[in-house]
Amino acid sequence: MNGFLTPKEINECMVTSGKAKASLPIGKMLLLGIFAGMYVGLGAYGFTIVTSGAGSGFEATLAKFIGAGVFPVGLMLIIFCGAELFTGNCTLTLALAKKEITLGSLLRNLTVVYLANFVGSVLLAWLLFKSGLYSGEAMAAKAIGIAEAKTAIPLLPIIIRATFCNILVVLAVMMQAGSKDIIGKIFAIWFPIMLFVLAGFEHCVANMFFLPIGLFLGADITWSQIIINNLIPVTIGNVIGGAFVVPGVYYYTYLRTNKEAINAASDPVIAATAE
């Protein structure tokens, strides 16, 4: 008996999961979304701890790798303990394409979860700021540096980085769904998430923590810069990668039935578009 699902089975599993997520009551979406924002923020806090004391050159690269290795704990908590993460929920487009959910239910889930992720992330940032854990000069300087650097990234590069980020995030979600044991799920989550952090890609929910904690500590940024310079373009890129690129390819490859293909070919509008 295989310890993992086939790619087609994984995608079918994501459709079933998407249907369940879209039908959650708003109250549960909010609570689980707040928890997810805090879980990702804890991973981001761990990353800051590891990298705050590093120097330059190879030492900084090694510290970044170790920090990137700590960060995936956030998604592990979300998957294993149960929470709702905006970037992972972008795969609900698979259920939409299979007509298992409506566009309205998809937008309802993503909107509520996004706002809840924001609340959870900012709440954790404020609590950690008040805790005194950032009182050390190195920790504060690292958090401030991260926040100021993220708000200074130009528009096109930040969208590209965000697109690649959520390609890796949704692949991690799909890979863990394909594993039938906890150890397999841990490794399936760890490698893609570690890679996106190490690569310097941009994750909107992680930035909901990184940017406010930097602001609270005195970074030379404003809330409008946080939202306009970073969160909006990063969210756009995350949606492109996680809701369209990966689900689009895998829907076409594994979920689109012959009947759907025949209907599409016979539809004059689709046929004209294809030509």
Coordinates of C-alpha atoms in Angstrom, one line a residue:
M1 CA 0.0 0.0 0.0
N2 CA 1.4 3.4 -1.0
G3 CA 2.1 6.0 1.7
F4 CA 1.0 8.8 -0.6
L5 CA -1.7 9.8 -3.1
T6 CA -1.2 10.2 -6.8
P7 CA -1.3 13.8 -8.3
K8 CA -4.8 13.2 -9.6
E9 CA -6.0 12.0 -6.1
I10 CA -4.3 15.0 -4.5
N11 CA -6.2 17.4 -6.7
E12 CA -9.5 15.6 -6.0
C13 CA -8.7 15.8 -2.3
M14 CA -8.2 19.6 -2.7
V15 CA -11.6 19.9 -4.4
T16 CA -13.2 18.1 -1.4
S17 CA -11.3 20.2 1.1
G18 CA -12.2 23.4 -0.8
K19 CA -15.9 22.5 -0.7
A20 CA -15.7 22.1 3.1
K21 CA -13.8 25.3 3.6
A22 CA -16.2 27.3 1.5
S23 CA -19.1 26.1 3.6
L24 CA -17.7 27.1 7.0
P25 CA -19.8 29.6 9.0
I26 CA -18.3 33.1 9.1
G27 CA -17.7 32.9 12.8
K28 CA -15.5 29.8 12.4
M29 CA -13.7 31.3 9.5
L30 CA -12.9 34.4 11.6
L31 CA -11.6 32.4 14.6
L32 CA -9.5 30.0 12.5
G33 CA -8.3 32.9 10.3
I34 CA -7.1 34.8 13.4
F35 CA -5.3 31.7 14.6
A36 CA -3.6 31.2 11.2
G37 CA -2.3 34.8 11.2
M38 CA -0.8 34.2 14.7
Y39 CA 0.7 30.9 13.7
V40 CA 2.4 32.4 10.6
G41 CA 3.5 35.3 12.8
L42 CA 5.1 32.9 15.3
G43 CA 7.1 31.4 12.4
A44 CA 8.2 34.9 11.4
Y45 CA 9.2 35.7 14.9
G46 CA 11.3 32.5 15.0
F47 CA 13.0 33.6 11.8
T48 CA 13.8 37.0 13.3
I49 CA 15.3 35.4 16.4
V50 CA 17.6 33.2 14.4
T51 CA 18.8 35.9 11.9
S52 CA 19.1 38.9 14.3
G53 CA 22.6 38.1 15.5
A54 CA 24.1 37.1 12.2
G55 CA 26.9 39.1 10.6
S56 CA 27.5 39.1 6.8
G57 CA 28.7 36.8 4.1
F58 CA 28.4 33.1 4.7
E59 CA 27.3 33.6 8.3
A60 CA 24.3 35.6 7.2
T61 CA 23.4 33.0 4.6
L62 CA 23.7 30.2 7.1
A63 CA 21.5 32.1 9.6
K64 CA 19.0 32.8 6.9
F65 CA 18.8 29.1 6.1
I66 CA 18.3 28.1 9.7
G67 CA 15.7 30.9 10.1
A68 CA 14.0 29.6 6.9
G69 CA 14.0 26.2 8.5
V70 CA 12.1 27.5 11.6
F71 CA 9.5 29.4 9.6
P72 CA 7.5 26.4 8.4
V73 CA 6.2 25.7 11.9
G74 CA 3.5 28.2 11.1
L75 CA 2.0 26.2 8.2
M76 CA 2.5 23.0 10.2
L77 CA 0.3 24.4 13.0
I78 CA -2.3 25.5 10.5
I79 CA -2.5 22.1 8.8
F80 CA -2.2 19.8 11.8
C81 CA -4.2 21.8 14.4
G82 CA -6.7 23.4 12.0
A83 CA -6.8 27.0 10.9
E84 CA -7.7 29.0 7.8
L85 CA -4.9 30.7 5.8
F86 CA -5.6 33.0 2.9
T87 CA -2.7 31.9 0.7
G88 CA -3.5 28.2 1.1
N89 CA -7.2 28.8 0.5
C90 CA -6.4 30.2 -2.9
T91 CA -6.7 26.6 -4.1
L92 CA -10.4 26.9 -3.6
T93 CA -10.4 27.8 -7.3
L94 CA -10.1 24.1 -8.0
A95 CA -13.4 23.5 -6.3
L96 CA -14.9 26.4 -8.2
A97 CA -13.7 25.0 -11.5
K98 CA -15.3 21.7 -10.7
K99 CA -18.5 23.6 -9.9
E100 CA -18.5 22.3 -6.3
I101 CA -18.6 25.8 -4.9
T102 CA -19.9 29.2 -6.2
L103 CA -17.8 32.2 -6.9
G104 CA -19.7 34.0 -4.1
S105 CA -18.7 31.4 -1.6
L106 CA -15.1 31.5 -2.7
L107 CA -14.9 35.3 -2.4
R108 CA -16.6 35.1 0.9
N109 CA -14.1 32.7 2.3
L110 CA -11.0 34.5 0.9
T111 CA -12.2 37.9 2.1
V112 CA -13.1 36.8 5.6
V113 CA -10.0 34.7 6.0
Y114 CA -7.7 37.5 4.7
L115 CA -9.1 40.0 7.2
A116 CA -8.9 37.5 10.0
N117 CA -5.3 36.7 9.1
F118 CA -4.6 40.4 9.3
V119 CA -6.2 40.7 12.7
G120 CA -4.3 37.7 14.1
S121 CA -0.9 38.8 12.7
V122 CA -1.2 42.4 13.9
L123 CA -2.5 41.2 17.3
L124 CA 0.5 38.9 17.7
A125 CA 2.9 41.7 16.6
W126 CA 1.4 44.1 19.2
L127 CA 1.6 41.5 22.0
L128 CA 5.2 40.5 21.2
F129 CA 6.1 44.3 21.1
K130 CA 4.5 44.7 24.5
S131 CA 6.2 41.6 25.9
G132 CA 9.7 43.1 25.8
L133 CA 11.1 40.2 23.7
Y134 CA 12.2 42.7 21.1
S135 CA 14.0 44.9 23.7
G136 CA 17.4 43.7 22.6
E137 CA 19.2 46.0 20.1
A138 CA 19.8 43.2 17.5
M139 CA 16.2 42.0 17.5
A140 CA 14.8 45.4 17.2
A141 CA 17.2 46.4 14.4
K142 CA 16.5 43.2 12.5
A143 CA 12.7 43.7 12.7
I144 CA 13.0 47.3 11.6
G145 CA 15.4 46.4 8.8
I146 CA 13.0 43.7 7.5
A147 CA 10.0 46.1 7.5
E148 CA 11.8 49.0 5.8
A149 CA 13.3 46.7 3.1
K150 CA 9.9 45.1 2.3
T151 CA 8.1 48.5 1.8
A152 CA 10.9 49.6 -0.5
I153 CA 10.6 46.8 -3.1
P154 CA 9.5 48.1 -6.6
L155 CA 6.1 47.0 -7.9
L156 CA 7.0 44.5 -10.6
P157 CA 9.7 42.7 -8.5
I158 CA 7.4 42.4 -5.5
I159 CA 4.6 40.9 -7.6
I160 CA 7.0 38.4 -9.2
R161 CA 8.3 37.4 -5.8
A162 CA 4.8 37.0 -4.4
T163 CA 3.7 34.9 -7.3
F164 CA 6.6 32.4 -6.8
C165 CA 5.9 32.5 -3.1
N166 CA 2.4 31.2 -3.3
I167 CA 3.2 28.7 -6.0
L168 CA 5.4 27.1 -3.3
V169 CA 2.9 27.5 -0.5
V170 CA 0.0 25.8 -2.4
L171 CA 2.4 23.1 -3.6
A172 CA 3.3 22.5 0.1
V173 CA -0.4 22.3 1.0
M174 CA -1.0 19.9 -1.9
M175 CA 2.0 17.8 -1.1
Q176 CA 1.1 17.3 2.5
A177 CA -2.4 16.3 1.4
G178 CA -0.9 13.6 -0.6
S179 CA 0.9 12.1 2.4
K180 CA -0.8 9.5 4.6
D181 CA 1.4 9.9 7.7
I182 CA 2.5 12.8 9.9
I183 CA 6.2 12.6 9.1
G184 CA 5.6 12.7 5.4
K185 CA 3.3 15.7 5.9
I186 CA 6.1 17.5 7.9
F187 CA 8.6 17.0 5.2
A188 CA 6.1 17.9 2.5
I189 CA 5.5 21.2 4.2
W190 CA 9.1 22.0 5.3
F191 CA 10.9 21.9 2.0
P192 CA 8.8 24.3 -0.1
I193 CA 8.2 26.7 2.8
M194 CA 11.8 26.8 3.7
L195 CA 12.7 27.4 0.1
F196 CA 10.3 30.4 -0.3
V197 CA 11.7 32.1 2.8
L198 CA 15.3 31.4 1.8
A199 CA 14.7 32.7 -1.7
G200 CA 13.3 36.0 -0.4
F201 CA 9.8 35.6 -1.9
E202 CA 6.9 37.6 -0.5
H203 CA 4.0 36.2 1.6
C204 CA 1.1 38.5 2.4
V205 CA 0.2 37.0 5.7
A206 CA 3.8 36.8 6.9
N207 CA 4.2 40.4 6.0
M208 CA 1.1 41.2 8.1
F209 CA 3.4 40.4 11.0
F210 CA 6.8 41.6 9.8
L211 CA 5.6 45.1 8.8
P212 CA 3.5 46.0 11.9
I213 CA 6.2 44.7 14.4
G214 CA 8.7 46.9 12.5
L215 CA 6.4 49.9 12.7
F216 CA 5.7 49.4 16.4
L217 CA 9.5 49.2 17.0
G218 CA 10.1 52.5 15.2
A219 CA 10.7 51.7 11.6
D220 CA 10.5 54.7 9.2
I221 CA 7.3 53.4 7.6
T222 CA 3.5 54.2 7.8
W223 CA 0.4 52.1 7.7
S224 CA -0.4 53.4 4.2
Q225 CA 3.1 52.3 3.0
I226 CA 2.5 48.9 4.6
I227 CA -0.8 48.5 2.7
I228 CA 0.0 50.2 -0.6
N229 CA 3.7 49.4 -1.1
N230 CA 3.5 45.8 0.2
L231 CA 0.3 44.1 1.2
I232 CA -1.7 45.0 -2.0
P233 CA 0.9 44.0 -4.6
V234 CA 2.0 41.0 -2.5
T235 CA -1.6 39.8 -2.3
I236 CA -2.0 40.2 -6.0
G237 CA 1.0 38.1 -6.7
N238 CA 0.0 35.5 -4.1
V239 CA -3.4 35.2 -5.8
I240 CA -1.8 34.9 -9.3
G241 CA 0.5 32.0 -8.1
G242 CA -1.9 30.2 -5.8
A243 CA -5.3 30.7 -7.3
F244 CA -4.5 30.7 -11.1
V245 CA -1.1 29.3 -12.0
V246 CA -0.9 26.0 -10.0
P247 CA -4.7 25.3 -9.8
G248 CA -5.1 26.2 -13.5
V249 CA -2.4 23.8 -14.7
Y250 CA -3.5 21.0 -12.4
Y251 CA -7.2 21.4 -13.2
Y252 CA -6.5 21.2 -16.9
T253 CA -4.1 18.2 -16.4
Y254 CA -5.9 16.1 -13.8
L255 CA -9.5 17.3 -13.2
R256 CA -10.9 18.4 -16.5
T257 CA -13.0 15.5 -17.8
N258 CA -13.4 14.5 -21.4
K259 CA -17.0 15.6 -21.3
E260 CA -16.0 19.1 -20.2
A261 CA -13.4 19.2 -23.0
I262 CA -16.0 18.2 -25.5
N263 CA -18.5 20.8 -24.2
A264 CA -15.8 23.4 -24.3
A265 CA -14.9 22.6 -27.9
S266 CA -18.5 22.8 -28.9
D267 CA -19.0 26.1 -27.2
P268 CA -18.8 28.8 -30.0
V269 CA -17.3 31.4 -27.6
I270 CA -14.6 29.1 -26.2
A271 CA -13.9 27.7 -29.7
A272 CA -13.5 31.2 -31.2
T273 CA -11.2 32.2 -28.3
A274 CA -9.1 29.1 -28.8
E275 CA -8.7 29.9 -32.5

